[in-house]
GROMACS .gro file of N, CA, C and O in nm:
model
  340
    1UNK      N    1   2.177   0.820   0.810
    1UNK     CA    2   2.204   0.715   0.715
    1UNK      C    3   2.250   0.778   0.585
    1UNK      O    4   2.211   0.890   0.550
    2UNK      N    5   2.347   0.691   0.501
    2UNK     CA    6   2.379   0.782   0.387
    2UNK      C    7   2.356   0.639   0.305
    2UNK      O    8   2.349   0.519   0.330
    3UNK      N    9   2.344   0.767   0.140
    3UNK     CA   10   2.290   0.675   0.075
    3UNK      C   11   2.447   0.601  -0.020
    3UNK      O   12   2.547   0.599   0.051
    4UNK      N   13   2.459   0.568  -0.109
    4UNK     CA   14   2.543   0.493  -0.192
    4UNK      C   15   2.599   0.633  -0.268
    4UNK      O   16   2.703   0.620  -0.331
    5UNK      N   17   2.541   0.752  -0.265
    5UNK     CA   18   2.621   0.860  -0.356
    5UNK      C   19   2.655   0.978  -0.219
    5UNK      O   20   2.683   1.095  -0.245
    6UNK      N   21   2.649   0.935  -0.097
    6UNK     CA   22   2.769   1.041   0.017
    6UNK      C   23   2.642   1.124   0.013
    6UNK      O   24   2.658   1.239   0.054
    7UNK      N   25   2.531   1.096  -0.024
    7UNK     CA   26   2.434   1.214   0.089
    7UNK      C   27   2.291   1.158   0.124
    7UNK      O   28   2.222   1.086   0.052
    8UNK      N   29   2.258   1.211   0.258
    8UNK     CA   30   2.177   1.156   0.399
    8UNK      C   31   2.075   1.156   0.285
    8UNK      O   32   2.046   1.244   0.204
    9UNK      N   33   2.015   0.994   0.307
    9UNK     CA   34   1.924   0.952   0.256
    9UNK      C   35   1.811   1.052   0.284
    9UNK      O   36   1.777   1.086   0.171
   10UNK      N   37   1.739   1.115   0.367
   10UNK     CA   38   1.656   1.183   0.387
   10UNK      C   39   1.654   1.319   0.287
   10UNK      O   40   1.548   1.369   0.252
   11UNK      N   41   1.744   1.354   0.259
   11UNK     CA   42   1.790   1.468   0.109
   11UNK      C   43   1.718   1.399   0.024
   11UNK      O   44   1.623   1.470  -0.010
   12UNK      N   45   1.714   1.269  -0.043
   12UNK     CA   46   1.669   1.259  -0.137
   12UNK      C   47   1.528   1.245  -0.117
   12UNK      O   48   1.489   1.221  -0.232
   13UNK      N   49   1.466   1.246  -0.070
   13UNK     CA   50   1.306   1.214   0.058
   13UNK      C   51   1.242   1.310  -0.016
   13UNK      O   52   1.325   1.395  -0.050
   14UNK      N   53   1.124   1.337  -0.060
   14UNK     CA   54   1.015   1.400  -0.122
   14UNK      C   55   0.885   1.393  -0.148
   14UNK      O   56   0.847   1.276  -0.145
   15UNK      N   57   0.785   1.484  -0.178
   15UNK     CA   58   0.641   1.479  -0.191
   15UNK      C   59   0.614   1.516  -0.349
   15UNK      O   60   0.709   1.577  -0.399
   16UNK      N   61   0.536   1.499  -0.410
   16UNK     CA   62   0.511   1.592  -0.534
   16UNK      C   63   0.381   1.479  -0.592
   16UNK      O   64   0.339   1.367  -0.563
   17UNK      N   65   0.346   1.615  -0.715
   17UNK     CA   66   0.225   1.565  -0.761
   17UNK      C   67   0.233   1.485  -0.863
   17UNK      O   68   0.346   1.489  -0.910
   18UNK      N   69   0.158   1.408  -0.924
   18UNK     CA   70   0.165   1.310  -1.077
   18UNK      C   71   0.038   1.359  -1.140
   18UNK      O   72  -0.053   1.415  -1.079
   19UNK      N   73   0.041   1.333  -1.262
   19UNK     CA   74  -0.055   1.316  -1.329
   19UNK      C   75  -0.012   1.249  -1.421
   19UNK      O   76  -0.106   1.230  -1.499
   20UNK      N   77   0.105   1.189  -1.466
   20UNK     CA   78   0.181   1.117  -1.554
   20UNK      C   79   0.097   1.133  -1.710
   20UNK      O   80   0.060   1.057  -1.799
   21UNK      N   81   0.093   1.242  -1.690
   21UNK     CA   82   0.021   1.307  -1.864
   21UNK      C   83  -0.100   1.217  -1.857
   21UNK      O   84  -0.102   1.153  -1.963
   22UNK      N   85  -0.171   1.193  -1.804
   22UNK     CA   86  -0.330   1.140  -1.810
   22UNK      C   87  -0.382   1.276  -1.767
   22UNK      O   88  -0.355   1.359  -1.680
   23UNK      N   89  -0.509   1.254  -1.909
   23UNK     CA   90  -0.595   1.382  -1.873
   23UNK      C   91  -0.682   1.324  -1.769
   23UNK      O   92  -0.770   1.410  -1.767
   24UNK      N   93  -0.717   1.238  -1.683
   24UNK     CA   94  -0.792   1.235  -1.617
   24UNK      C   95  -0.707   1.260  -1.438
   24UNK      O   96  -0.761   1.268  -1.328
   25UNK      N   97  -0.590   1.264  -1.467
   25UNK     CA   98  -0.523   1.276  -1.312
   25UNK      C   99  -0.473   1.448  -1.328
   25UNK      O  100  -0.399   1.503  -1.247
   26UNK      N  101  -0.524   1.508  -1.437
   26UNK     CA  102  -0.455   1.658  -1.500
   26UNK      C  103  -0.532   1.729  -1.376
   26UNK      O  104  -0.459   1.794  -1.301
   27UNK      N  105  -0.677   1.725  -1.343
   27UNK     CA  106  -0.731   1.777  -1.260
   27UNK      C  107  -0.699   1.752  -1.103
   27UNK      O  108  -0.690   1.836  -1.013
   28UNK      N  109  -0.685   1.619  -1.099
   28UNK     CA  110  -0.685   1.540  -0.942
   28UNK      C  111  -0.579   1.484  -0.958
   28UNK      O  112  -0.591   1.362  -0.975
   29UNK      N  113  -0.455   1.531  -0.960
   29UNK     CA  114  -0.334   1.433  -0.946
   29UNK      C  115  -0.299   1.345  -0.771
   29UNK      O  116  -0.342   1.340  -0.655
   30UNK      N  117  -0.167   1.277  -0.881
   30UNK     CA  118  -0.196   1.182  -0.721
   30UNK      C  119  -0.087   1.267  -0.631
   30UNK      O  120   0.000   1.351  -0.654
   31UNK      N  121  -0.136   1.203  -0.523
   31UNK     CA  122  -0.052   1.266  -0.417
   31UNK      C  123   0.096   1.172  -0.379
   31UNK      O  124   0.080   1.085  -0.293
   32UNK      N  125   0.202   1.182  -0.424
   32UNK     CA  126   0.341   1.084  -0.427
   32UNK      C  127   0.433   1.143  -0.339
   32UNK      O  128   0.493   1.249  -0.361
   33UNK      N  129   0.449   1.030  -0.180
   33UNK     CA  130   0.558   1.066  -0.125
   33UNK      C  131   0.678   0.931  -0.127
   33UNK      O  132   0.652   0.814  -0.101
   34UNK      N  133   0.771   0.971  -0.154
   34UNK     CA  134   0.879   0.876  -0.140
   34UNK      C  135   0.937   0.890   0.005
   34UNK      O  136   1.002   0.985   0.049
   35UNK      N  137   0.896   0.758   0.080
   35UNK     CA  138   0.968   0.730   0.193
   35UNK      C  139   1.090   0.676   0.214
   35UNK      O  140   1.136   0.661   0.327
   36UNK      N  141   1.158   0.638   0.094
   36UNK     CA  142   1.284   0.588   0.123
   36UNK      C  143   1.305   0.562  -0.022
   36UNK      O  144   1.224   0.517  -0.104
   37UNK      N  145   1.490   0.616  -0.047
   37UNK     CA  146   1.521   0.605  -0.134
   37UNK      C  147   1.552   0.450  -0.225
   37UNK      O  148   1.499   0.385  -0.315
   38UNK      N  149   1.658   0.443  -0.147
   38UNK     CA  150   1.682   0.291  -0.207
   38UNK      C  151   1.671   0.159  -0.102
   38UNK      O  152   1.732   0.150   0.004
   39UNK      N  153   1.558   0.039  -0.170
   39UNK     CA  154   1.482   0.014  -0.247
   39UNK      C  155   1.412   0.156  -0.235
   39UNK      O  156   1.421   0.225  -0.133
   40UNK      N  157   1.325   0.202  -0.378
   40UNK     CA  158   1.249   0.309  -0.375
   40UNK      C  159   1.112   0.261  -0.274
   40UNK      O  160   1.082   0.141  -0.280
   41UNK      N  161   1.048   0.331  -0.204
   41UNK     CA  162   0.956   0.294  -0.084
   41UNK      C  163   0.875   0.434  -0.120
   41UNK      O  164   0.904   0.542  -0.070
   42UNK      N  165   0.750   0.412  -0.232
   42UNK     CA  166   0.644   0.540  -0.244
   42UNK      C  167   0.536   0.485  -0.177
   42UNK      O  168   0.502   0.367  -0.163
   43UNK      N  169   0.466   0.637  -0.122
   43UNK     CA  170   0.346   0.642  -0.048
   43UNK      C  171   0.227   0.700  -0.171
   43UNK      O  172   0.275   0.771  -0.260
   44UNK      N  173   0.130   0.681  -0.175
   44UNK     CA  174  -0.003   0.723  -0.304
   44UNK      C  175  -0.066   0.753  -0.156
   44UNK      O  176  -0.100   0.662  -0.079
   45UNK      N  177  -0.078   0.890  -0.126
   45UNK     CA  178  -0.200   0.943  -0.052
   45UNK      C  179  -0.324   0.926  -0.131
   45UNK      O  180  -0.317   0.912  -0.254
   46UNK      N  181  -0.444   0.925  -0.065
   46UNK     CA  182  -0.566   0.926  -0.082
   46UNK      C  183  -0.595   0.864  -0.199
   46UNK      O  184  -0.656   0.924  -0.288
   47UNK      N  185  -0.552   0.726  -0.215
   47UNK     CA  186  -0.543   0.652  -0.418
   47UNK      C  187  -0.684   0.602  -0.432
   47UNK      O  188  -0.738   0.611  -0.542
   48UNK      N  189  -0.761   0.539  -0.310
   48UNK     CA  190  -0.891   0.498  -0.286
   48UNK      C  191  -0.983   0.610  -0.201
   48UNK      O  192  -0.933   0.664  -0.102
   49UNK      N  193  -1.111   0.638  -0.241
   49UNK     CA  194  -1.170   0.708  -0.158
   49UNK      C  195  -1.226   0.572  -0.049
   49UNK      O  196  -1.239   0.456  -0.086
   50UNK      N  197  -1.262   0.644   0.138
   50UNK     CA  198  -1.316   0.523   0.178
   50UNK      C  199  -1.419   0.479   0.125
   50UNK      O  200  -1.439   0.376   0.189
   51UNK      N  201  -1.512   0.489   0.038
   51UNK     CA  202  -1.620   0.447  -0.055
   51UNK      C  203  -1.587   0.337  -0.147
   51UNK      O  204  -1.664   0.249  -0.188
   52UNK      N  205  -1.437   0.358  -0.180
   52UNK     CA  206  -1.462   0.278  -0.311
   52UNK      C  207  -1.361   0.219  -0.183
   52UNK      O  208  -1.396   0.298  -0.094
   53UNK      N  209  -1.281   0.149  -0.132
   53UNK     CA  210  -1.232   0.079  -0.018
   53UNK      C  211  -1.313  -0.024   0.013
   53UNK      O  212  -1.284  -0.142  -0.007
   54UNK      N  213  -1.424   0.019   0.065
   54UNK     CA  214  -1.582   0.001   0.112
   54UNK      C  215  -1.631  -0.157  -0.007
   54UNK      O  216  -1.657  -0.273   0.025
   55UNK      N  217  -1.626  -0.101  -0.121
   55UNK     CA  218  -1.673  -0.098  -0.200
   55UNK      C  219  -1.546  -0.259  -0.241
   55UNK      O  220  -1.601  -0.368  -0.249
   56UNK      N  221  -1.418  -0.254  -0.257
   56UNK     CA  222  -1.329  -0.317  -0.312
   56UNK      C  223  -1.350  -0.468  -0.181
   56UNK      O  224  -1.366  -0.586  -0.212
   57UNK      N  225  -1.345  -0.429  -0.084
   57UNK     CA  226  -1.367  -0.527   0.034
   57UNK      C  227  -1.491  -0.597   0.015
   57UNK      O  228  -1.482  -0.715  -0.020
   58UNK      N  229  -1.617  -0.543   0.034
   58UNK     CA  230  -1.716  -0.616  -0.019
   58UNK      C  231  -1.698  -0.715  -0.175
   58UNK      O  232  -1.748  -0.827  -0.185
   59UNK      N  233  -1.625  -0.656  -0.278
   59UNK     CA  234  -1.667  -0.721  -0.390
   59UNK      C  235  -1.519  -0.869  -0.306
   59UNK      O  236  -1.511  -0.974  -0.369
   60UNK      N  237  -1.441  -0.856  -0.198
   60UNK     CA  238  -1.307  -0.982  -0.230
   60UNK      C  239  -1.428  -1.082  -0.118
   60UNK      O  240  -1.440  -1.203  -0.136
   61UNK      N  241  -1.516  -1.003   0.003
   61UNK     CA  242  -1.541  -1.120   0.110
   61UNK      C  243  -1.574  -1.228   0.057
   61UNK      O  244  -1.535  -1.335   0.102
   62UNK      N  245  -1.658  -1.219  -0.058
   62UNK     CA  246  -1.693  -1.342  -0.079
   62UNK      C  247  -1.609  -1.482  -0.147
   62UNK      O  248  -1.643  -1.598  -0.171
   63UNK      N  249  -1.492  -1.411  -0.161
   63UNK     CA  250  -1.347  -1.519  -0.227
   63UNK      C  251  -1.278  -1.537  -0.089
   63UNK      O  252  -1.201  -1.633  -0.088
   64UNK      N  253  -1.287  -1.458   0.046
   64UNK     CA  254  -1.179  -1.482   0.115
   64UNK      C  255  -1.232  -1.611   0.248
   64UNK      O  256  -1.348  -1.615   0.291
   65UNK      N  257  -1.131  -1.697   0.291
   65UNK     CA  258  -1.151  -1.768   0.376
   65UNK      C  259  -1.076  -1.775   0.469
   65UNK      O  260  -0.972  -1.712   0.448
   66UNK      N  261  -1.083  -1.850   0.618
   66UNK     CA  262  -0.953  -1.858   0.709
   66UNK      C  263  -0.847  -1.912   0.711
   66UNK      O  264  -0.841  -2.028   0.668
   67UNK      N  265  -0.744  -1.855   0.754
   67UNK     CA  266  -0.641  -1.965   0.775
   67UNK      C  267  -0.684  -2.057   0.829
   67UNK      O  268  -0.772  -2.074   0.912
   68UNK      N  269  -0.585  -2.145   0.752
   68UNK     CA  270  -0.563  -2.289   0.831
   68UNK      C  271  -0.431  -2.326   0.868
   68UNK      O  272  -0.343  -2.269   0.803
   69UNK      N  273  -0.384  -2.425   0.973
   69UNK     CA  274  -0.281  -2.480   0.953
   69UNK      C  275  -0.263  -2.611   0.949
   69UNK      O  276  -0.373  -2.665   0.939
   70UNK      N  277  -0.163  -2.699   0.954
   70UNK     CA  278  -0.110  -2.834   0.943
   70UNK      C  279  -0.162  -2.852   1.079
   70UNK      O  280  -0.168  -2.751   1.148
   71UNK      N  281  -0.196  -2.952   1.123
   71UNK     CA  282  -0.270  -3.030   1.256
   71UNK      C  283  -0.227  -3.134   1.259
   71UNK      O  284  -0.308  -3.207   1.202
   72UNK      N  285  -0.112  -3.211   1.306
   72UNK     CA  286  -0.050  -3.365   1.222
   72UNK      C  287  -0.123  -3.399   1.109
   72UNK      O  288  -0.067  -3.369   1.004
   73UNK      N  289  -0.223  -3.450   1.101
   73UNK     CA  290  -0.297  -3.563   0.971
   73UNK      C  291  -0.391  -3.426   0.882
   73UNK      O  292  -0.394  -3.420   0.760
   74UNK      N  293  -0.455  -3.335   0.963
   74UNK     CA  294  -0.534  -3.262   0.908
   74UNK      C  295  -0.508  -3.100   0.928
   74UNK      O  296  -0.398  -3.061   0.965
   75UNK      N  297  -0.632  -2.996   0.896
   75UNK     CA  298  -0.583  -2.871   0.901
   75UNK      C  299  -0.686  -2.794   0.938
   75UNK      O  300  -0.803  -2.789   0.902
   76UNK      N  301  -0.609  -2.721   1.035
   76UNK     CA  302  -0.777  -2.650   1.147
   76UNK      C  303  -0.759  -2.519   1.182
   76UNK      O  304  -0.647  -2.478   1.214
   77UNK      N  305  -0.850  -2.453   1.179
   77UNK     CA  306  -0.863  -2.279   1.174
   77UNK      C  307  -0.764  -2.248   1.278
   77UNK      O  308  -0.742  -2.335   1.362
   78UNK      N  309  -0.704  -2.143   1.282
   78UNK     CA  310  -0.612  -2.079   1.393
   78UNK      C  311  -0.627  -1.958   1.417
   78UNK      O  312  -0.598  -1.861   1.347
   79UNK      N  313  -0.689  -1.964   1.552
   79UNK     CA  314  -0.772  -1.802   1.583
   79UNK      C  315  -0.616  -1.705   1.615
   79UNK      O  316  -0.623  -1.589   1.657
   80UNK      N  317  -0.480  -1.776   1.586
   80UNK     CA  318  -0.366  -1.721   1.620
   80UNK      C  319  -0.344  -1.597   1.498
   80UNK      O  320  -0.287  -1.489   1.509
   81UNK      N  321  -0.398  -1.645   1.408
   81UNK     CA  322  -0.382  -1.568   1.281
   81UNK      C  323  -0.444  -1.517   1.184
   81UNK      O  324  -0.432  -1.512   1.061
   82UNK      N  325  -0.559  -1.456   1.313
   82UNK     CA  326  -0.646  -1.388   1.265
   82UNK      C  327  -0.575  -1.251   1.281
   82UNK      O  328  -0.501  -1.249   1.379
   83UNK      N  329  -0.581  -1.120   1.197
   83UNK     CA  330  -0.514  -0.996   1.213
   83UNK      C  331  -0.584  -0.946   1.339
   83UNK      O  332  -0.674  -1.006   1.398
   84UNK      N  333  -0.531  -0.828   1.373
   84UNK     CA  334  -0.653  -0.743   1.496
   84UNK      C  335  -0.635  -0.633   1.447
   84UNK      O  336  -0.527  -0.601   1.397
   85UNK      N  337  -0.751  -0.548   1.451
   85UNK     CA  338  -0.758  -0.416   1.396
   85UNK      C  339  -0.716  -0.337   1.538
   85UNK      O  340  -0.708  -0.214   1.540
   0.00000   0.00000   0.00000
């Protein structure tokens, strides 16, 4: 694939570190891969530890509920659209 300036999108493809001048990422910067140039498509390795993941899920369960859909007159759970892990 080429990009809009005559070279293989994958040339422009890269990993590198940030700390975007924060002293607190100076030690632990992030980990930044760009998967695709244009639209820009970045990856943040390891941005959550699974702890705080853990941690972010517990604090939403208690806001989250099921789908529903339209049922002619009313609207009723749809085990169709539940995700699967």
């Amino acid at each position: 694939m080429l990009t809009g300036k005559g070279k293989p999108a994958h040339d422009r493809l890269s990993c590198s570190y940030e700390a975007n001048r924060s002293p607190w990422l100076i030690l632990q910067p992030l980990r930044k891969e760009v998967l695709h140039p244009q639209p820009e498509l970045t990856l943040y390795h390891d941005f959550v530890s699974p702890s705080e993941a853990e941690k972010i899920k517990a604090l939403a369960a208690p806001g989250l509920q099921r789908s529903v859909v339209a049922s002619g007159e009313k609207q009723e759970e749809a085990d169709y659209r539940i995700s699967q892990r």
